[in-house]
Amino acid sequence: MKMMKLPEKTVERLSIYRRTLLDCLAQGKTHIFSHELANLHNITAVQVRRDIMFIGYSSMQRKGYDVKELIDVIGGIIDSEARQNVAIIGIGNLGRAITTYFMGKRSKLNIVAAFDLDPNKIDRMVSGVKCYSMQNIEEIVKEKDISIAILTVPADSAAGTTERLVQAGIRGILNFTTVPLNVPSSVHLEEYDMITSLEKVAYFVKKQAG
Amino acid sequence: MKMMKLPEKTVERLSIYRRTLLDCLAQGKTHIFSHELANLHNITAVQVRRDIMFIGYSSMQRKGYDVKELIDVIGGIIDSEARQNVAIIGIGNLGRAITTYFMGKRSKLNIVAAFDLDPNKIDRMVSGVKCYSMQNIEEIVKEKDISIAILTVPADSAAGTTERLVQAGIRGILNFTTVPLNVPSSVHLEEYDMITSLEKVAYFVKKQAG
DNA sequence: TAATTACTGTTATTACAATAACATTGTTCG
DNA sequence: CGAACAATGTTATTGTAATAACAGTAATTA
Ligand SMILES: NC(=O)c1ccc[n+]([C@@H]2O[C@H](COP(=O)([O-])OP(=O)(O)OC[C@H]3O[C@@H](n4cnc5c(N)ncnc54)[C@H](O)[C@@H]3O)[C@@H](O)[C@H]2O)c1
Ligand SMILES: NC(=O)c1ccc[n+]([C@@H]2O[C@H](COP(=O)([O-])OP(=O)(O)OC[C@H]3O[C@@H](n4cnc5c(N)ncnc54)[C@H](O)[C@@H]3O)[C@@H](O)[C@H]2O)c1
């Protein structure tokens, strides 16, 4: 399998393309031109073609890309063959919203457990997943083969919790908290910082006004 | 006021620095060295200094940056003098989590209204804010001087709702939905795409494993 | 006071991403 | 057939961000 390093931005766009392509497929569209895909995302057709070039897929000339094939090729890049299991760490307001949302979808990424400290939640089903005590995290992570954690604990527990996740063998973390985390380079950390995004909007709105 | 264009990534980091600085201030720290601020975010001291250079702030040599001053300077860049008012569009699971979270904070950005279609929510308080009917959005946006929208409606209403927001005079949108949106260039659109972020984690986890 | 230290501020270089330019290839049709 | 077309695939250029190199300066000390 071609495992050359893709540009990070290309990986992001592939994820987005795939969602659009799945919609197209659902609408019975079998082929799509680079400029169509581009228009759907307000980017240029060149960008689309370049991204697709990176993953080594080729269309039938003049017919556009085969929607089904392209979905599969992107899947081959992004998805694991083995299912990747995901855990929610801290199933409060945000954790519940995310879990509920995911339960309604089906994908290669499955939320298979939640972890919390609150005794009212532990050993119960919360938003459709079983909630476990943080104390048992190492054993459950191994048992259920969980590789990815979605971190939605309060800010002041974030650093400590992250250490436990790493020790438990978690390989990737999506960080919803607004505190910077420290992980070894073998663990992929993705920041997902709502406050920063919102303040960025505020900055650009202000700038345009001024 | 110096309104030269800052690098987008610098704007993001300024938002992050400020949060850390506020923590430092709360802990009674009055000065901070570039390398300290850097260590707290796992970046280099040079990057910190360069960012601070961009905004034209200077420290007292050898004493580090004045925490209070730096917070204010960053505020002068990011915050508006006039308060910026924010609305939640679609106050479902995610919208409620966000609103509850923000109500617990104080900042220059205030959530002053929610909008929804659901008659059970309209004209009630939801998570601490008044929920209005989407039908009245233009008038309420003007009345309450709302400039920013947080978009948390279902995917299939996203495009249509966005048009209404633009017409109502919204100037910036933080898009939580997973569909690409079309806005005029005078409106700042910030994508905040959870699925892409999560799939990115999955990709890098898989890559490291393979 | 001159050398040393411990920082900051600026410029230069390198790396990464987006855009533009161009070459290529089936398809259509005069 | 072969020019014109309509699309893709590739290389070249430009723009943006990160890193590295270095210059400057207050405090410290011999
Ligand atoms: N809600 C939002 O919109 C929002 C926005 C930005 C950032 N965040 C961040 O996301 C995180 C969660 O936000 P929320 O609104 O869901 O908070 P919340 O208080 O509703 O939920 C936190 C949950 O974590 C659990 N918890 C506490 N300590 C824990 C620990 N050490 N280990 C495991 N679980 C623990 C709590 O019992 C609770 O269920 C916070 O760090 C917050 O800063 C949330
Ligand atoms: N919940 C998550 O973690 C999550 C994750 C990724 C993306 N999203 C996206 O965020 C959006 C909201 O997710 P959710 O889980 O809160 O869904 P939800 O169904 O709980 O909430 C949607 C809300 O929007 C209201 N609504 C519907 N149509 C509307 C319209 N035209 N105008 C105004 N309000 C309208 C509904 O009445 C409801 O209150 C969706 O687009 C979803 O794809 C959510």
XYZ file of C-alpha atoms (C1' of nucleotides) and ligand atoms in Angstrom:
568
model
C 0.000 0.000 0.000
C 1.216 3.478 -0.855
C 2.099 5.065 2.443
C 3.865 8.160 1.252
C 3.252 11.138 3.459
C 0.234 13.132 2.423
C 0.071 16.837 3.184
C -1.959 17.359 6.321
C -4.335 19.699 4.562
C -4.928 17.104 1.900
C -5.917 14.578 4.563
C -8.438 17.069 5.894
C -9.929 17.677 2.496
C -10.122 13.979 1.699
C -12.306 13.536 4.747
C -14.542 16.310 3.491
C -14.621 15.053 -0.090
C -15.696 11.642 1.096
C -18.711 12.991 2.903
C -19.791 14.886 -0.182
C -19.183 11.851 -2.355
C -21.333 9.698 -0.102
C -24.131 12.210 -0.570
C -23.636 12.090 -4.319
C -23.762 8.323 -4.277
C -26.966 8.414 -2.258
C -28.421 10.667 -4.963
C -27.504 8.132 -7.611
C -24.620 10.089 -9.105
C -21.990 7.688 -10.413
C -19.358 10.085 -11.737
C -18.187 13.523 -10.740
C -15.890 16.063 -12.375
C -13.143 17.799 -10.459
C -14.826 21.147 -10.960
C -18.116 19.839 -9.597
C -16.465 18.562 -6.465
C -14.615 21.862 -6.224
C -17.768 23.963 -6.505
C -19.411 21.979 -3.736
C -16.607 23.070 -1.411
C -15.821 26.537 -2.707
C -12.317 25.573 -3.691
C -10.629 25.285 -7.075
C -10.724 22.283 -9.356
C -6.932 22.267 -9.429
C -6.809 21.750 -5.705
C -9.155 18.797 -5.997
C -7.121 17.221 -8.774
C -3.888 17.754 -6.922
C -5.270 16.118 -3.802
C -6.480 13.171 -5.827
C -3.129 12.969 -7.557
C -1.468 12.629 -4.132
C -3.458 9.526 -3.339
C -2.634 8.052 -6.703
C -6.138 7.659 -8.034
C -6.915 8.186 -11.693
C -10.229 8.904 -13.280
C -11.544 7.770 -16.587
C -10.563 10.629 -18.834
C -13.403 12.995 -19.619
C -15.934 11.035 -17.584
C -14.953 12.425 -14.231
C -14.059 10.389 -11.178
C -15.977 7.227 -10.366
C -17.761 8.198 -7.169
C -17.865 4.722 -5.696
C -14.207 4.012 -6.449
C -13.032 7.323 -5.090
C -14.921 6.767 -1.842
C -13.182 3.420 -1.495
C -9.756 4.815 -2.274
C -10.180 7.568 0.324
C -11.410 4.938 2.750
C -8.265 2.951 2.082
C -6.230 5.980 3.089
C -8.132 7.172 6.138
C -9.798 4.110 7.578
C -8.090 1.246 9.269
C -8.861 -2.219 8.074
C -9.320 -3.203 11.662
C -12.070 -1.102 13.175
C -10.827 1.718 15.314
C -12.591 1.977 18.614
C -13.141 5.269 20.331
C -13.836 6.236 23.942
C -15.387 9.392 25.366
C -13.523 10.580 28.423
C -15.833 12.642 30.626
C -19.428 12.227 29.570
C -20.871 15.600 30.598
C -22.877 17.992 28.441
C -20.468 17.987 25.560
C -19.546 14.309 25.795
C -23.201 13.342 25.701
C -23.939 15.532 22.696
C -21.058 13.979 20.793
C -22.001 10.445 21.750
C -25.631 10.908 20.802
C -24.584 12.343 17.489
C -22.237 9.458 16.717
C -24.712 6.798 17.707
C -26.926 8.039 14.899
C -24.194 7.475 12.305
C -22.398 4.424 11.146
C -18.748 4.558 10.252
C -15.495 2.774 10.826
C -15.093 4.778 13.988
C -17.214 3.460 16.807
C -17.705 4.865 20.261
C -17.540 1.737 22.376
C -17.173 3.149 25.879
C -17.380 6.236 28.045
C -15.379 6.969 31.170
C -16.239 9.277 34.028
C -15.738 9.861 37.735
C -19.365 10.552 38.604
C -20.806 7.548 40.506
C -24.225 8.350 39.085
C -22.957 7.575 35.616
C -20.573 4.712 36.223
C -21.940 1.307 35.208
C -24.950 2.902 33.543
C -25.717 3.484 29.894
C -25.269 7.156 29.008
C -26.397 8.318 25.577
C -26.275 4.756 24.362
C -22.844 3.712 25.580
C -21.758 2.019 28.751
C -19.976 4.315 31.156
C -17.021 2.903 33.070
C -15.061 4.175 35.999
C -11.823 5.939 35.186
C -10.191 3.526 37.610
C -10.666 0.663 35.190
C -9.507 2.469 32.101
C -6.350 0.479 31.450
C -8.135 -2.829 31.501
C -11.150 -1.690 29.462
C -8.962 -0.031 26.829
C -7.131 -3.320 26.336
C -10.233 -5.449 26.499
C -12.135 -3.365 23.951
C -9.085 -2.494 21.882
C -9.681 1.248 22.099
C -7.133 3.345 20.236
C -8.680 6.820 20.172
C -9.930 9.037 22.999
C -12.211 12.040 22.803
C -11.282 14.172 25.765
C -14.190 16.110 27.294
C -13.273 16.351 30.959
C -13.145 19.652 32.866
C -10.091 21.775 32.183
C -8.450 21.166 35.527
C -8.489 17.384 35.101
C -7.279 17.431 31.515
C -3.543 17.095 32.087
C -3.796 14.299 34.632
C -6.372 12.413 32.621
C -4.186 12.607 29.537
C -1.337 10.927 31.372
C -3.612 8.065 32.264
C -4.795 7.758 28.675
C -1.258 7.529 27.420
C -0.383 4.939 30.026
C -3.459 2.951 29.113
C -2.163 2.714 25.570
C -4.352 5.245 23.769
C -2.807 6.174 20.417
C -4.710 9.284 19.415
C -6.492 12.032 21.338
C -9.012 14.597 20.150
C -8.747 17.353 22.726
C -11.916 19.375 23.336
C -10.577 21.041 26.441
C -8.976 24.433 26.188
C -5.767 23.463 27.935
C -2.568 22.488 26.127
C -1.580 18.863 26.638
C 1.661 16.970 26.712
C 1.899 13.622 24.960
C 4.777 11.510 23.663
C 5.375 11.721 19.941
C 3.954 8.241 19.431
C 0.510 9.559 20.356
C -1.260 11.805 17.888
C -2.806 14.824 19.534
C -5.381 16.863 17.666
C -6.468 20.134 19.210
C -10.084 21.046 18.751
C -10.338 24.367 20.438
C -13.703 26.064 20.247
C -12.683 29.238 22.036
C -9.809 29.867 19.669
C -12.073 29.346 16.665
C -14.672 31.684 18.044
C -12.141 34.366 18.931
C -10.742 34.066 15.447
C -14.181 34.821 14.045
C -14.431 37.790 16.390
C -11.045 39.066 15.240
C -11.906 38.930 11.561
C -15.355 40.426 12.100
C -13.812 43.268 14.021
C -11.102 43.784 11.444
C -13.577 44.006 8.593
C -15.664 46.489 10.552
C -12.738 48.719 11.563
C -4.360 51.465 15.950
C -1.969 49.137 14.191
C -4.157 47.097 11.891
C -1.517 45.376 9.812
C -2.510 41.904 8.802
C -1.454 39.296 11.306
C -0.743 35.746 10.155
C -3.804 33.635 10.793
C -1.824 31.155 12.839
C -0.547 33.970 14.994
C -4.110 35.061 15.723
C -4.886 31.509 16.840
C -1.892 31.366 19.132
C -2.635 34.779 20.620
C -5.999 33.464 21.708
C -4.268 30.522 23.338
C -1.547 32.618 24.945
C -4.128 34.857 26.498
C -5.888 32.013 28.228
C -2.617 30.798 29.680
C -1.692 34.320 30.711
C -4.994 34.743 32.517
C -4.193 31.589 34.475
C -0.752 32.947 35.294
C -2.247 36.201 36.483
C -4.698 34.316 38.674
C -1.729 32.555 40.211
C -0.119 35.882 40.989
C 2.596 35.676 38.335
C 3.379 39.184 37.096
C 6.048 38.473 34.489
C 6.701 35.610 32.100
C 9.633 34.713 29.867
C 9.143 33.710 26.266
C 10.537 30.262 26.977
C 8.115 29.767 29.856
C 5.134 30.627 27.703
C 6.576 28.375 25.014
C 6.987 25.392 27.339
C 3.399 25.718 28.463
C 2.298 25.178 24.875
C 4.949 22.804 23.591
C 6.195 25.274 21.050
C 9.489 27.155 20.721
C 10.381 30.404 22.418
C 11.229 31.911 19.049
C 7.709 31.334 17.861
C 6.344 33.108 20.896
C 8.656 36.069 20.462
C 7.866 36.314 16.794
C 4.136 36.329 17.461
C 4.576 39.035 20.055
C 6.747 40.998 17.672
C 3.894 40.953 15.147
C 1.563 42.678 17.553
C 4.203 45.257 18.348
C 4.520 44.637 22.052
C 7.850 44.922 23.821
C 8.860 43.494 27.143
C 11.121 44.946 29.759
C 14.416 43.429 28.819
C 15.466 40.511 30.970
C 12.338 40.645 33.113
C 10.104 38.834 30.706
C 6.764 40.087 29.464
C 4.414 41.889 31.806
C 1.530 39.438 32.073
C -1.151 42.027 32.656
C 0.015 44.274 29.849
C 0.310 41.438 27.393
C -3.210 40.266 28.161
C -4.454 43.775 27.440
C -2.505 44.096 24.216
C -3.862 40.776 22.958
C -7.312 41.913 24.000
C -6.820 45.064 21.975
C -6.128 42.906 18.940
C -8.806 40.257 19.278
C -11.635 41.905 21.175
C -13.870 44.600 19.896
C -14.283 47.705 21.956
C -17.977 47.397 21.496
C -19.117 44.072 22.856
C -19.714 41.466 20.205
C -22.957 39.619 20.608
C -23.366 36.022 19.606
C -26.373 33.869 18.756
C -26.785 30.105 18.777
C -28.697 28.905 15.749
C -30.387 25.582 16.516
C -30.350 24.891 20.203
C -30.295 21.083 20.213
C -27.872 18.817 22.058
C -24.770 20.557 20.849
C -26.177 24.081 20.990
C -27.262 23.561 24.568
C -23.863 22.191 25.610
C -22.148 25.204 24.104
C -24.535 27.685 25.626
C -24.289 26.161 29.079
C -20.543 26.226 28.819
C -20.437 29.893 27.806
C -22.887 31.010 30.447
C -20.344 29.859 33.018
C -17.637 32.111 31.580
C -17.358 35.811 31.218
C -15.730 37.336 28.203
C -16.253 39.981 25.594
C -18.251 37.492 23.620
C -21.737 37.044 24.953
C -24.418 34.660 23.844
C -27.487 36.868 23.869
C -30.007 34.772 21.971
C -30.821 31.361 20.565
C -32.934 30.595 17.513
C -34.817 27.426 16.693
C -37.815 26.051 14.849
C -39.118 23.825 17.614
C -42.287 25.377 19.130
C -41.406 23.757 22.454
C -38.325 25.898 22.683
C -39.444 29.161 21.159
C -40.120 31.923 23.672
C -38.657 29.851 26.489
C -35.312 30.089 28.230
C -33.027 27.284 27.076
C -29.745 26.787 28.899
C -29.985 30.300 30.210
C -30.744 32.194 27.010
C -33.996 33.211 25.453
C -34.906 31.173 22.408
C -36.549 33.002 19.514
C -38.294 31.799 16.415
C -36.190 31.732 13.277
C -38.950 33.777 11.695
C -37.957 36.801 13.727
C -34.252 36.522 13.204
C -33.741 39.660 11.151
C -35.454 41.891 13.646
C -33.823 40.319 16.717
C -30.359 40.439 15.176
C -30.768 44.158 14.613
C -32.400 44.798 17.950
C -29.719 42.983 19.930
C -26.857 43.958 17.637
C -25.755 40.374 17.037
C -22.742 40.033 14.771
C -21.686 36.398 15.206
C -23.644 33.166 14.763
C -22.801 29.703 16.036
C -24.449 27.342 13.603
C -25.705 24.103 15.145
C -28.720 23.215 13.048
C -29.146 19.813 11.366
C -27.064 19.298 8.253
C -29.967 19.516 5.827
C -31.029 22.953 7.080
C -27.524 24.374 7.163
C -27.354 25.928 3.718
C -30.790 27.565 3.886
C -30.260 28.823 7.400
C -26.935 30.359 6.409
C -28.622 32.406 3.710
C -31.018 33.798 6.269
C -28.152 34.635 8.616
C -26.352 36.545 5.917
C -29.505 38.419 5.005
C -30.093 39.262 8.631
C -26.719 40.963 8.699
C -24.607 38.419 10.561
C -20.909 39.145 10.036
C -19.206 35.956 11.189
C -20.265 32.308 11.387
C -18.758 29.437 13.316
C -19.970 26.372 11.439
C -20.412 23.220 13.508
C -22.289 21.384 10.806
C -20.427 19.085 8.486
C -21.678 20.670 5.306
C -19.755 23.243 3.295
C -21.388 26.670 3.251
C -21.480 29.565 0.864
C -21.130 33.090 2.169
C -20.177 36.420 0.606
C -16.623 37.509 1.258
C -17.792 40.166 3.684
C -18.851 37.440 6.102
C -16.150 35.485 7.888
C -16.822 31.765 7.880
C -14.900 29.535 10.239
C -15.258 25.809 9.771
C -15.251 23.759 12.915
C -15.570 20.250 11.635
C -15.458 17.540 14.255
C -15.642 14.625 11.837
C -12.663 15.832 9.859
C -10.637 16.285 13.033
C -11.536 12.846 14.251
C -10.777 11.208 10.926
C -7.466 12.992 10.909
C -6.637 11.422 14.260
C -7.658 8.036 12.854
C -5.416 8.535 9.838
C -2.344 9.383 11.867
C -2.981 6.599 14.365
C -3.304 4.140 11.528
C -0.201 5.458 9.822
C 1.918 5.132 12.919
C 0.672 1.576 13.412
C 1.234 0.470 9.796
C 34.680 49.247 32.980
C 34.977 45.255 30.099
C 33.551 40.695 29.671
C 29.764 37.497 30.530
C 25.237 36.174 30.912
C 20.419 35.763 29.852
C 17.309 37.250 27.692
C 14.562 39.843 23.572
C 13.820 41.543 18.649
C 14.857 41.128 13.733
C 16.366 39.200 9.543
C 17.398 35.098 6.665
C 16.435 30.565 5.411
C 13.841 26.581 4.857
C 9.591 23.940 4.607
C 4.944 23.518 3.489
C 0.601 24.750 0.985
C -1.938 26.992 -2.744
C -2.091 28.653 -7.239
C -0.847 29.051 -11.854
C 0.918 27.332 -16.044
C 1.337 23.787 -19.082
C 1.361 19.205 -21.064
C -1.644 15.192 -22.018
C -5.407 12.512 -23.457
C -9.712 10.839 -24.861
C -14.007 12.755 -27.484
C -16.610 15.263 -30.770
C -17.544 16.799 -35.063
C -16.589 19.406 -39.509
C -8.924 12.148 -40.409
C -7.493 15.930 -37.672
C -8.625 20.330 -35.515
C -11.133 21.928 -31.504
C -12.656 20.795 -27.145
C -13.045 19.394 -22.403
C -11.383 17.303 -19.165
C -7.232 15.361 -16.235
C -2.248 14.952 -14.447
C 2.174 17.218 -13.650
C 5.541 20.734 -13.018
C 6.692 25.600 -11.852
C 5.806 29.535 -9.235
C 4.166 32.142 -5.598
C 2.624 32.824 -0.969
C 2.483 31.679 3.866
C 4.314 29.728 8.118
C 8.078 27.807 10.890
C 12.737 27.585 12.027
C 17.260 29.096 12.374
C 20.735 32.489 12.687
C 22.187 36.523 14.494
C 22.105 41.203 16.442
C 20.978 44.031 20.487
C 20.499 45.197 25.370
C 19.984 45.405 30.283
C 21.928 43.253 34.380
C 25.877 40.961 36.702
C 30.352 40.330 37.934
C 35.398 40.191 37.871
N -19.488 22.412 26.381
C -18.841 23.135 25.477
O -19.437 23.655 24.555
C -17.372 23.319 25.570
C -16.759 24.267 24.776
C -15.389 24.424 24.827
C -14.662 23.627 25.654
N -15.276 22.711 26.418
C -14.480 21.871 27.285
O -14.932 20.544 27.245
C -14.834 19.970 28.530
C -16.168 19.384 28.959
O -17.167 20.369 28.899
P -18.662 20.064 29.380
O -19.455 21.253 29.095
O -19.125 18.752 28.824
O -18.450 19.894 30.962
P -19.320 19.036 31.989
O -18.980 19.510 33.337
O -20.732 19.002 31.557
O -18.769 17.541 31.826
C -17.576 17.082 32.384
C -17.718 15.590 32.693
O -16.441 15.066 33.044
C -16.569 14.287 34.234
N -15.266 14.309 34.900
C -14.787 15.217 35.781
N -13.523 14.913 36.125
C -13.200 13.783 35.462
C -12.037 12.981 35.403
N -10.941 13.313 36.077
N -12.052 11.898 34.623
C -13.152 11.561 33.923
N -14.282 12.297 33.921
C -14.302 13.382 34.685
C -17.683 14.923 34.995
O -18.253 13.997 35.902
C -18.637 15.319 33.871
O -19.491 14.240 33.550
C -14.317 21.066 29.439
O -12.916 20.939 29.566
C -14.630 22.315 28.710
O -13.678 23.327 28.976
C -16.622 22.536 26.393
N -23.652 16.789 18.423
C -22.418 16.661 17.952
O -21.502 16.242 18.650
C -22.106 17.030 16.559
C -20.900 16.634 16.005
C -20.584 17.012 14.709
C -21.484 17.759 13.996
N -22.650 18.119 14.559
C -23.571 18.906 13.786
O -24.141 19.906 14.577
C -25.495 20.101 14.218
C -26.379 19.971 15.445
O -26.181 18.744 16.099
P -27.052 18.320 17.347
O -26.522 17.038 17.816
O -27.144 19.440 18.322
O -28.492 18.090 16.674
P -29.941 18.247 17.367
O -30.890 17.558 16.466
O -29.859 17.834 18.781
O -30.229 19.816 17.347
C -30.646 20.509 16.220
C -31.527 21.679 16.656
O -31.751 22.536 15.536
C -33.158 22.850 15.481
N -33.465 23.126 14.083
C -33.793 22.272 13.104
N -33.941 22.909 11.939
C -33.712 24.213 12.187
C -33.732 25.381 11.379
N -33.971 25.335 10.073
N -33.442 26.552 11.964
C -33.156 26.625 13.283
N -33.136 25.560 14.088
C -33.421 24.363 13.540
C -33.836 21.645 16.050
O -35.126 22.001 16.520
C -32.885 21.257 17.179
O -33.176 21.973 18.342
C -25.782 19.069 13.137
O -25.635 19.674 11.888
C -24.721 18.054 13.316
O -24.371 17.460 12.093
C -22.991 17.768 15.827
